[in-house]
Amino acid sequence: MSKENKDYSKYFDFSGAKVLSEDEHGKRIRINGREINILSEPNHRQEKQRGKQSVEVLYDTELTEEFRSIGAGKHYIVYTYGCQMNEHDSETIKGLLEQMGYRATEDRKQADIILLNTCAIRENAEDKVFGELGHLKHLKTEKPDMLLGVCGCMSQEESVVNRILQKHGFVDLIFGTHNVHRLPHLIQEALFSKEMVVEVWSKEGDIVENLPKKREGLRGWVNIMYGCDKFCTYCIVPYTRGKERSRRPEDVIAEVRELARQGYKEITLLGQNVNAYGKDFEDIQYRFGDLMDDIHKIDIPRVRFTTSHPRDFDDHLIEVLAKGGNLVEHIHLPVQSGSSQVLKKMSRKYTRESYLELAHKIKKAIPNVAFTTDIIVGFPGETDEQFEETLSLVREVGYDSAYTFIYSPREGTPAAVMEDNVPMEVKSERLQRLNAAINEYSRKSNDRLLGSTVEVLVEGVSKNNDAMLSGRTRTNKLVHFEGSTDLVGSFVNVRITDTKTWYIKGNMIQDAVTASDAV
Ligand code: 5AD
Ligand code: SF4
């Protein structure tokens, strides 16, 4: 329970609300006839703060008996929006629900609880969630006993929680990114009180270990750190995810070893900025390069990581990645813009030149490396010339693929109040030109593979053709080929015969690939 949010009226717009009671445990209010129990609400000012308070790691998170039967005979659905961090949080949410006795369903009519794990990174991500809430309102009318919850990054935003309180009073539960482990308590509270329960901590964040996870598929995600301290001027993440805090190396390594033991073929180490791993340790000198070096020795075939910040990508890490083995030759290195002036306004803390120098250094150390990136067009005030610099950087690096976005203002971030004189048509046109350039280089990088043999981790039957299997190369390229479904989950060698922009095709062969062939 947060004791931080004392002066509610200061931060929160309770217009139209009647206060029913208030004490140190929170506040009960009524809005439009709906009673709401606010245990704690988002507080943007606190989300911005980065104090000296050290990170606490909680290990004792065993669910007690009283919670284990709440969901017996009941069903759940969790809808996930946004990034891999959210996907992974959903695995924890599902793990907790299953410990409470709930079982998964895909049928909304059968569900006793539906949770929306939301993303706040761009406005269209939020629009999708509000659209979905509109659909779920009908279901809630038919099934009033069903619990409907909103969690994830949107619930950390004051404006979103206000909007739900005022206009979507049929929601039963709102909890934040720091409150996932509290889910059993919050469900219990919502079921018994029949009130809407809101608990969103803005605190700098603990690390909660040993929560259950319901993992699916061949690829396992492992959080190595949480939060972000970079405060890029366009980005909401430092507010919604709290300060940078790293999991202890022994906990990460134990989890990776356990996944290896369970037969996972690939893991992805997750963090908003994995290169800052370990910066917050006060008692040990142990950084991301050291972690990768230790994980390199674990018997798991492929190890990926996301996402990197160019600023913290140090030489030791490059040296370790160059060892290869299970450390694959794929680096996602978000650049955001090719113009040093725009990068400065974004507060990225590197220049076009230093980014290119880093990319060349990595290429020299890992010659067959595949780079992917994130790029924003139409940042406030971006000129044609500055956009051209982004295009020329794309050509110079020759990315294998990229996620590209039109800048979306996020309330409370510094960029949201910058003057923006770039019309939307210009932004859209820039996005199209950028995508055309990215596609050209994706195709070129695929074409270079023609005739070569690649190692593919077989993921399943191809989405568009039952007769084909699909899988990924070490560089994360999608490959389609004919083969038996028995091969799902194993590694095969595929000789590439045909290439497209988004995928490559080939024939399975028997002879083994050598490490240097493996791309
Ligand atoms: N508008 C557009 N794109 C954004 N991203 C983050 N914030 C915004 C925003 N306000 C993009 C960045 C980041 C990726 C995850 O999302 O490119 O790397
Ligand atoms: Fe957002 Fe920048 Fe942090 Fe990435 S590094 S999460 S873009 S603030």
XYZ file of C-alpha atoms and ligand atoms in Angstrom:
545
model
C 0.000 0.000 0.000
C 1.454 3.330 -1.041
C 1.499 6.065 1.531
C 3.012 8.451 -0.991
C -0.136 9.765 -2.577
C -1.537 11.710 0.305
C -2.933 14.829 -1.300
C -5.300 13.303 -3.823
C -6.921 16.534 -4.957
C -3.548 17.879 -6.042
C -2.863 15.247 -8.671
C -6.152 13.739 -9.562
C -9.227 15.147 -11.174
C -12.177 13.913 -9.172
C -14.700 16.246 -10.749
C -18.175 14.852 -10.248
C -16.938 12.491 -7.512
C -18.412 12.214 -4.040
C -15.882 11.221 -1.383
C -17.376 8.461 0.789
C -14.478 7.855 3.141
C -10.766 8.458 3.393
C -8.012 7.117 5.633
C -4.365 6.047 5.444
C -5.363 2.991 3.360
C -6.810 5.119 0.574
C -10.071 6.637 -0.394
C -13.552 5.516 -1.395
C -15.411 7.708 -3.858
C -18.581 7.528 -5.935
C -18.654 8.622 -9.581
C -21.792 8.240 -11.727
C -23.280 5.848 -9.177
C -20.215 3.546 -9.180
C -18.252 3.080 -5.963
C -14.516 3.139 -6.381
C -11.894 2.026 -3.902
C -8.680 3.897 -4.643
C -5.854 2.184 -2.803
C -3.390 4.378 -4.688
C -3.513 6.218 -7.990
C -0.928 7.201 -10.608
C 1.048 10.318 -9.833
C 2.972 11.731 -12.730
C 5.144 13.966 -10.573
C 6.351 11.015 -8.522
C 6.895 8.912 -11.638
C 9.448 11.484 -12.796
C 11.479 11.355 -9.614
C 14.662 9.366 -9.366
C 15.748 9.181 -5.727
C 18.670 7.520 -4.040
C 16.544 4.851 -2.386
C 18.167 1.476 -3.014
C 16.338 -1.316 -4.756
C 14.753 -3.947 -2.580
C 14.531 -7.490 -3.882
C 11.565 -9.467 -2.558
C 11.959 -13.233 -2.647
C 9.164 -14.376 -0.398
C 6.218 -14.257 -2.795
C 4.583 -17.637 -2.203
C 0.784 -17.428 -2.597
C -0.982 -18.341 0.649
C -3.788 -20.923 0.833
C -6.624 -18.369 1.057
C -5.925 -17.223 -2.537
C -5.408 -20.623 -4.122
C -9.040 -21.510 -4.561
C -10.511 -18.127 -5.548
C -10.430 -19.072 -9.238
C -11.400 -22.759 -8.924
C -13.704 -23.740 -11.796
C -13.336 -20.274 -13.332
C -11.703 -19.053 -16.550
C -9.518 -16.131 -17.606
C -8.437 -14.245 -20.719
C -5.474 -11.859 -20.812
C -5.165 -9.593 -23.864
C -1.695 -8.149 -24.335
C -0.799 -4.975 -26.223
C 2.652 -3.589 -26.939
C 6.180 -4.822 -26.431
C 7.851 -8.033 -25.277
C 8.084 -6.624 -21.767
C 4.290 -6.585 -21.673
C 4.112 -10.078 -23.198
C 6.387 -11.270 -20.442
C 4.375 -9.481 -17.730
C 1.316 -11.265 -19.113
C 3.114 -14.571 -18.580
C 3.439 -13.632 -14.898
C -0.190 -12.471 -14.720
C -1.333 -15.782 -16.252
C 0.957 -17.691 -13.869
C -0.626 -15.942 -10.874
C -4.155 -16.527 -12.186
C -3.401 -20.232 -12.639
C -2.013 -20.454 -9.106
C -5.341 -19.031 -7.961
C -7.130 -21.868 -9.745
C -8.272 -20.015 -12.879
C -7.874 -21.753 -16.253
C -7.308 -20.192 -19.702
C -10.091 -19.863 -22.253
C -10.400 -18.159 -25.626
C -14.168 -17.864 -25.369
C -15.152 -14.478 -23.940
C -18.534 -15.804 -22.910
C -16.829 -18.428 -20.725
C -14.428 -15.963 -19.088
C -14.880 -14.997 -15.446
C -12.049 -12.487 -15.599
C -10.700 -10.520 -18.572
C -7.568 -8.409 -18.192
C -6.213 -5.921 -20.725
C -2.440 -5.531 -20.353
C -1.982 -2.213 -22.105
C 0.672 -0.155 -23.895
C 1.066 3.629 -23.734
C 3.925 4.184 -26.146
C 1.834 5.841 -28.896
C -1.662 7.228 -29.065
C -2.917 4.529 -31.451
C -1.964 1.843 -28.892
C -4.235 3.594 -26.377
C -7.047 4.029 -28.903
C -7.085 0.269 -29.459
C -7.581 -0.370 -25.749
C -10.426 2.140 -25.417
C -12.031 0.556 -28.523
C -11.782 -2.870 -26.898
C -13.274 -1.545 -23.652
C -16.243 -0.346 -25.729
C -16.788 -3.912 -27.014
C -16.383 -5.433 -23.578
C -19.013 -3.129 -22.113
C -21.714 -5.225 -23.835
C -20.299 -8.447 -22.458
C -20.142 -6.926 -18.986
C -23.832 -5.975 -19.257
C -24.702 -9.586 -20.138
C -22.356 -10.996 -17.466
C -22.165 -8.514 -14.588
C -20.216 -10.948 -12.397
C -17.327 -11.117 -14.835
C -14.319 -9.111 -13.588
C -12.847 -6.690 -16.114
C -9.409 -5.267 -15.420
C -6.979 -2.819 -17.019
C -3.261 -3.054 -16.233
C 0.094 -2.289 -17.856
C 1.534 1.044 -18.951
C -1.741 2.902 -19.571
C -2.815 2.418 -15.972
C 0.268 4.364 -14.859
C -1.132 7.464 -16.573
C -3.275 9.885 -14.601
C -5.294 10.907 -17.678
C -6.152 7.300 -18.541
C -7.260 6.389 -15.031
C -9.364 9.552 -14.873
C -11.009 8.679 -18.179
C -11.825 5.149 -17.024
C -13.249 6.411 -13.723
C -15.404 9.004 -15.445
C -16.510 7.160 -18.587
C -15.906 3.428 -18.186
C -17.327 2.770 -14.730
C -18.003 -0.876 -15.693
C -14.279 -1.654 -15.271
C -13.666 -3.509 -11.980
C -9.927 -3.339 -11.533
C -7.060 -1.024 -12.484
C -3.517 -1.918 -11.435
C -0.123 -0.598 -12.446
C 3.139 -2.081 -13.707
C 4.590 -2.132 -10.163
C 1.514 -3.901 -8.767
C 1.448 -7.139 -10.788
C 2.404 -9.276 -7.769
C -0.565 -7.768 -5.869
C -3.054 -9.225 -8.373
C -4.440 -11.986 -6.086
C -5.168 -9.433 -3.323
C -6.766 -7.010 -5.763
C -8.990 -9.680 -7.295
C -10.073 -10.756 -3.840
C -10.855 -7.139 -2.946
C -12.824 -6.518 -6.176
C -14.819 -9.751 -5.793
C -15.785 -9.104 -2.203
C -16.382 -5.350 -2.314
C -18.060 -5.251 -5.766
C -16.424 -1.826 -6.069
C -13.942 -0.754 -8.688
C -10.484 -1.246 -7.165
C -7.603 1.022 -8.223
C -4.026 0.381 -7.150
C -1.252 2.075 -9.099
C 2.053 2.662 -7.348
C 4.367 5.352 -8.625
C 7.165 4.154 -6.384
C 10.603 3.743 -7.792
C 10.187 0.039 -7.763
C 11.241 -3.104 -6.042
C 12.220 -6.279 -7.784
C 9.867 -9.139 -7.054
C 11.424 -12.567 -7.591
C 9.911 -16.046 -7.727
C 6.576 -15.094 -9.265
C 5.030 -17.916 -11.290
C 5.135 -17.639 -15.092
C 3.038 -19.357 -17.714
C 5.471 -19.618 -20.610
C 4.336 -20.726 -24.049
C 6.350 -21.743 -27.110
C 10.007 -22.544 -27.657
C 11.373 -19.133 -26.867
C 11.682 -18.001 -23.274
C 11.880 -14.381 -22.149
C 13.992 -13.441 -19.170
C 13.864 -10.004 -17.576
C 17.306 -8.816 -16.630
C 16.307 -5.327 -15.625
C 13.295 -3.091 -15.231
C 12.611 0.580 -15.872
C 14.493 3.289 -17.709
C 16.419 6.375 -16.577
C 17.179 7.762 -20.012
C 14.172 10.098 -20.302
C 14.312 10.498 -24.092
C 12.067 13.524 -24.573
C 9.367 11.728 -26.611
C 9.085 8.630 -24.419
C 6.562 7.723 -21.731
C 8.389 4.574 -20.581
C 10.511 6.114 -17.787
C 7.249 7.332 -16.221
C 5.272 4.113 -16.639
C 8.049 1.647 -15.766
C 10.008 3.415 -13.029
C 13.716 3.707 -12.430
C 16.394 1.398 -13.807
C 16.909 -1.575 -11.539
C 18.787 -4.741 -12.361
C 18.009 -8.241 -11.224
C 20.838 -9.876 -9.335
C 23.124 -11.895 -11.681
C 22.634 -15.085 -9.657
C 18.830 -14.839 -10.092
C 19.100 -14.234 -13.859
C 21.593 -17.059 -14.315
C 19.507 -19.476 -12.232
C 16.473 -18.693 -14.409
C 18.416 -19.187 -17.653
C 19.826 -22.503 -16.366
C 16.328 -23.630 -15.447
C 15.021 -22.770 -18.932
C 17.937 -24.701 -20.447
C 17.060 -27.672 -18.250
C 13.438 -27.485 -19.393
C 14.624 -27.716 -23.009
C 14.101 -24.128 -24.220
C 16.022 -23.592 -27.438
C 16.178 -19.832 -27.349
C 15.994 -17.125 -24.734
C 15.688 -13.358 -25.056
C 17.055 -11.200 -22.276
C 14.697 -8.288 -21.712
C 15.054 -4.752 -20.474
C 14.138 -1.267 -21.658
C 17.833 -0.576 -21.947
C 19.780 -3.792 -21.348
C 23.143 -2.082 -21.788
C 22.562 -0.223 -18.530
C 22.429 -3.591 -16.727
C 24.342 -3.532 -13.448
C 24.910 0.226 -13.327
C 22.736 0.325 -10.218
C 24.640 -2.356 -8.281
C 26.298 -0.754 -5.290
C 28.183 -3.804 -4.032
C 29.552 -5.421 -7.214
C 31.136 -4.385 -10.509
C 29.140 -6.521 -12.924
C 27.759 -5.184 -16.200
C 25.886 -6.482 -19.234
C 29.087 -7.771 -20.893
C 29.850 -9.833 -17.778
C 26.328 -11.258 -17.742
C 26.516 -12.192 -21.432
C 29.901 -13.804 -20.839
C 28.429 -15.959 -18.070
C 25.331 -16.854 -20.104
C 27.574 -17.737 -23.048
C 28.780 -20.684 -20.969
C 25.272 -22.048 -20.347
C 24.073 -24.848 -22.578
C 21.168 -23.107 -24.322
C 21.436 -22.864 -28.114
C 20.469 -19.259 -28.769
C 20.573 -16.107 -26.671
C 19.126 -12.775 -27.832
C 18.631 -9.480 -26.042
C 16.468 -6.437 -26.458
C 16.521 -3.451 -26.327
C 19.915 -1.752 -26.529
C 20.767 1.878 -26.135
C 23.730 2.946 -28.291
C 25.031 5.119 -25.484
C 25.842 2.280 -23.082
C 27.131 -0.235 -25.669
C 30.678 -0.741 -24.397
C 33.772 -2.437 -25.863
C 33.720 -5.296 -23.386
C 30.204 -6.216 -24.523
C 31.292 -6.177 -28.189
C 34.258 -8.387 -27.318
C 31.964 -10.876 -25.564
C 29.349 -10.881 -28.362
C 32.119 -11.555 -30.883
C 32.683 -14.934 -29.174
C 29.533 -16.149 -30.966
C 28.419 -19.619 -29.878
C 24.984 -19.177 -28.382
C 25.252 -15.370 -28.626
C 23.594 -14.786 -31.993
C 24.709 -12.266 -34.611
C 21.692 -10.011 -34.347
C 21.657 -6.635 -32.647
C 18.615 -4.426 -32.308
C 20.137 -0.957 -31.976
C 17.471 1.772 -32.000
C 18.776 4.916 -33.717
C 15.519 6.990 -33.743
C 16.959 9.623 -36.129
C 19.955 10.157 -38.402
C 20.262 13.839 -37.555
C 22.480 14.893 -34.663
C 20.310 17.964 -34.118
C 17.147 15.887 -33.788
C 18.969 13.377 -31.575
C 19.918 16.257 -29.314
C 16.304 17.420 -29.096
C 15.323 13.832 -28.354
C 17.979 13.785 -25.614
C 19.420 10.544 -26.959
C 22.938 11.538 -25.812
C 24.776 10.316 -28.922
C 25.346 11.820 -32.346
C 24.905 10.485 -35.865
C 28.700 10.139 -36.052
C 29.102 8.265 -32.768
C 26.234 5.901 -33.692
C 27.859 5.128 -37.052
C 31.220 4.636 -35.370
C 29.632 2.155 -32.962
C 27.882 0.296 -35.802
C 31.181 0.024 -37.714
C 33.010 -1.167 -34.634
C 30.408 -3.892 -34.069
C 30.509 -4.913 -37.743
C 34.268 -5.200 -37.611
C 34.103 -7.424 -34.533
C 31.117 -9.493 -35.785
C 31.360 -9.464 -39.600
C 28.045 -11.235 -40.337
C 26.016 -9.234 -37.808
C 22.435 -8.240 -38.701
C 21.328 -4.847 -37.442
C 17.724 -3.874 -36.855
C 16.501 -0.589 -35.458
C 13.659 1.733 -34.403
C 13.136 5.075 -36.157
C 10.763 7.945 -35.438
C 9.826 10.375 -38.234
C 8.139 13.736 -37.771
C 9.645 14.592 -34.396
C 8.603 18.193 -33.561
C 10.292 20.583 -35.951
C 12.091 17.879 -38.008
C 13.158 19.534 -41.285
C 13.379 17.912 -44.729
C 17.177 17.988 -44.487
C 17.124 16.303 -41.096
C 14.835 13.601 -42.454
C 17.205 13.126 -45.435
C 19.962 12.479 -42.885
C 17.864 9.645 -41.475
C 17.506 8.161 -44.967
C 21.230 8.409 -45.612
C 22.006 6.765 -42.261
C 19.636 3.914 -43.124
C 21.586 3.408 -46.354
C 24.929 3.606 -44.621
C 24.084 1.008 -41.970
C 21.979 -1.152 -44.328
C 19.564 -2.430 -41.662
C 18.084 -5.890 -42.115
C 14.754 -4.487 -40.942
C 13.332 -1.693 -38.804
C 10.321 -0.633 -36.808
C 9.312 2.801 -38.030
C 6.884 5.214 -36.380
C 5.351 8.613 -36.794
C 6.042 10.667 -33.677
C 3.093 10.589 -31.281
C 2.954 13.224 -28.507
C 2.678 11.722 -25.018
C 1.195 13.886 -22.298
C 3.709 14.833 -19.626
C 6.838 14.238 -21.762
C 9.062 17.219 -22.702
C 8.537 16.760 -26.475
C 4.760 17.044 -26.097
C 5.145 20.776 -25.477
C 7.743 21.413 -28.204
C 6.576 23.447 -31.133
C 5.672 21.178 -34.036
C 5.339 22.791 -37.431
C 5.454 19.583 -39.489
C 2.056 18.802 -41.065
C 0.726 15.233 -40.760
C 0.800 14.721 -44.574
C 4.522 15.467 -44.549
C 5.055 13.031 -41.666
C 3.129 10.294 -43.496
C 5.059 10.870 -46.688
C 8.350 10.666 -44.788
C 7.242 7.396 -43.209
C 6.460 5.945 -46.640
C 9.811 7.006 -48.058
C 11.603 5.604 -45.032
C 9.755 2.298 -45.276
C 10.613 2.037 -48.983
C 14.317 2.498 -48.136
C 14.166 -0.043 -45.290
C 12.409 -2.566 -47.539
C 15.038 -2.130 -50.220
C 17.774 -3.023 -47.735
C 15.771 -5.887 -46.174
C 15.446 -7.367 -49.638
C 19.144 -6.852 -50.386
C 20.191 -8.540 -47.146
C 17.876 -11.456 -47.935
C 19.207 -11.702 -51.506
C 22.721 -12.086 -50.172
C 21.623 -15.364 -48.602
C 20.644 -16.987 -51.920
C 22.450 -20.303 -52.307
C 23.782 -20.307 -48.736
C 22.838 -22.679 -45.926
C 21.269 -21.333 -42.764
C 20.524 -22.852 -39.372
C 16.801 -22.611 -38.639
C 14.978 -23.126 -35.349
C 11.664 -24.618 -36.519
C 8.786 -22.793 -34.864
C 5.706 -24.318 -36.461
C 3.542 -24.683 -39.530
C 3.657 -21.655 -41.804
C 0.738 -19.255 -41.203
C -0.326 -19.064 -44.855
C 0.466 -22.560 -46.076
C -0.152 -25.762 -44.106
C 2.320 -27.688 -46.221
C 5.220 -25.483 -45.168
C 7.127 -25.076 -41.917
C 8.540 -21.807 -40.697
C 11.329 -20.825 -38.379
C 14.027 -18.265 -37.709
C 17.721 -17.963 -38.491
C 20.214 -16.824 -35.886
C 19.827 -13.341 -37.382
C 16.051 -13.591 -36.810
C 15.052 -13.909 -40.460
C 11.838 -15.756 -41.186
C 12.376 -18.893 -43.314
C 9.719 -21.091 -44.992
C 10.493 -24.616 -46.188
C 8.830 -28.019 -46.640
C 9.171 -30.543 -43.839
C 7.426 -32.761 -41.340
C 5.742 -31.248 -38.281
C 7.907 -33.599 -36.137
C 10.668 -31.085 -36.716
C 8.953 -28.339 -34.748
C 11.240 -27.348 -31.895
C 14.422 -28.611 -33.516
C 17.235 -27.070 -35.534
C 17.525 -27.862 -39.261
C 19.738 -26.700 -42.100
C 18.020 -24.974 -44.988
C 19.571 -24.042 -48.338
C 18.081 -20.756 -49.523
C 16.476 -20.849 -52.964
C 14.174 -17.830 -53.056
C 14.047 -14.471 -51.292
C 11.366 -11.870 -50.674
C 11.386 -8.638 -48.646
C 9.850 -10.144 -45.502
C 10.983 -13.756 -45.657
C 13.165 -16.296 -47.392
C 12.416 -19.779 -48.748
C 14.570 -22.829 -49.102
C 15.005 -26.599 -49.012
C 15.948 -28.559 -45.987
C 19.285 -30.366 -46.286
C 20.903 -32.989 -44.138
C 24.506 -31.896 -43.785
C 25.456 -29.838 -40.789
C 26.100 -26.104 -40.931
C 29.378 -24.821 -39.661
C 29.404 -21.938 -37.237
C 30.743 -19.586 -39.911
C 27.931 -20.506 -42.343
C 25.295 -19.941 -39.746
C 23.493 -16.671 -40.471
N 6.093 8.382 -30.703
C 6.497 7.515 -31.659
N 7.306 6.492 -31.421
C 7.755 6.308 -30.159
N 8.572 5.383 -29.627
C 8.678 5.642 -28.309
N 7.955 6.715 -27.976
C 7.369 7.164 -29.110
C 6.513 8.237 -29.420
N 6.113 9.111 -28.488
C 9.226 4.336 -30.410
C 10.755 4.435 -30.320
C 11.096 3.276 -29.437
C 10.017 2.285 -29.787
C 9.820 1.197 -28.806
O 8.855 3.077 -29.901
O 11.276 4.237 -31.615
O 12.385 2.763 -29.678
Fe 12.101 5.320 -23.963
Fe 14.579 6.240 -24.445
Fe 14.120 4.665 -22.290
Fe 14.007 3.608 -24.753
S 15.863 4.504 -23.777
S 12.520 3.278 -23.088
S 13.170 5.294 -25.967
S 13.310 6.723 -22.653
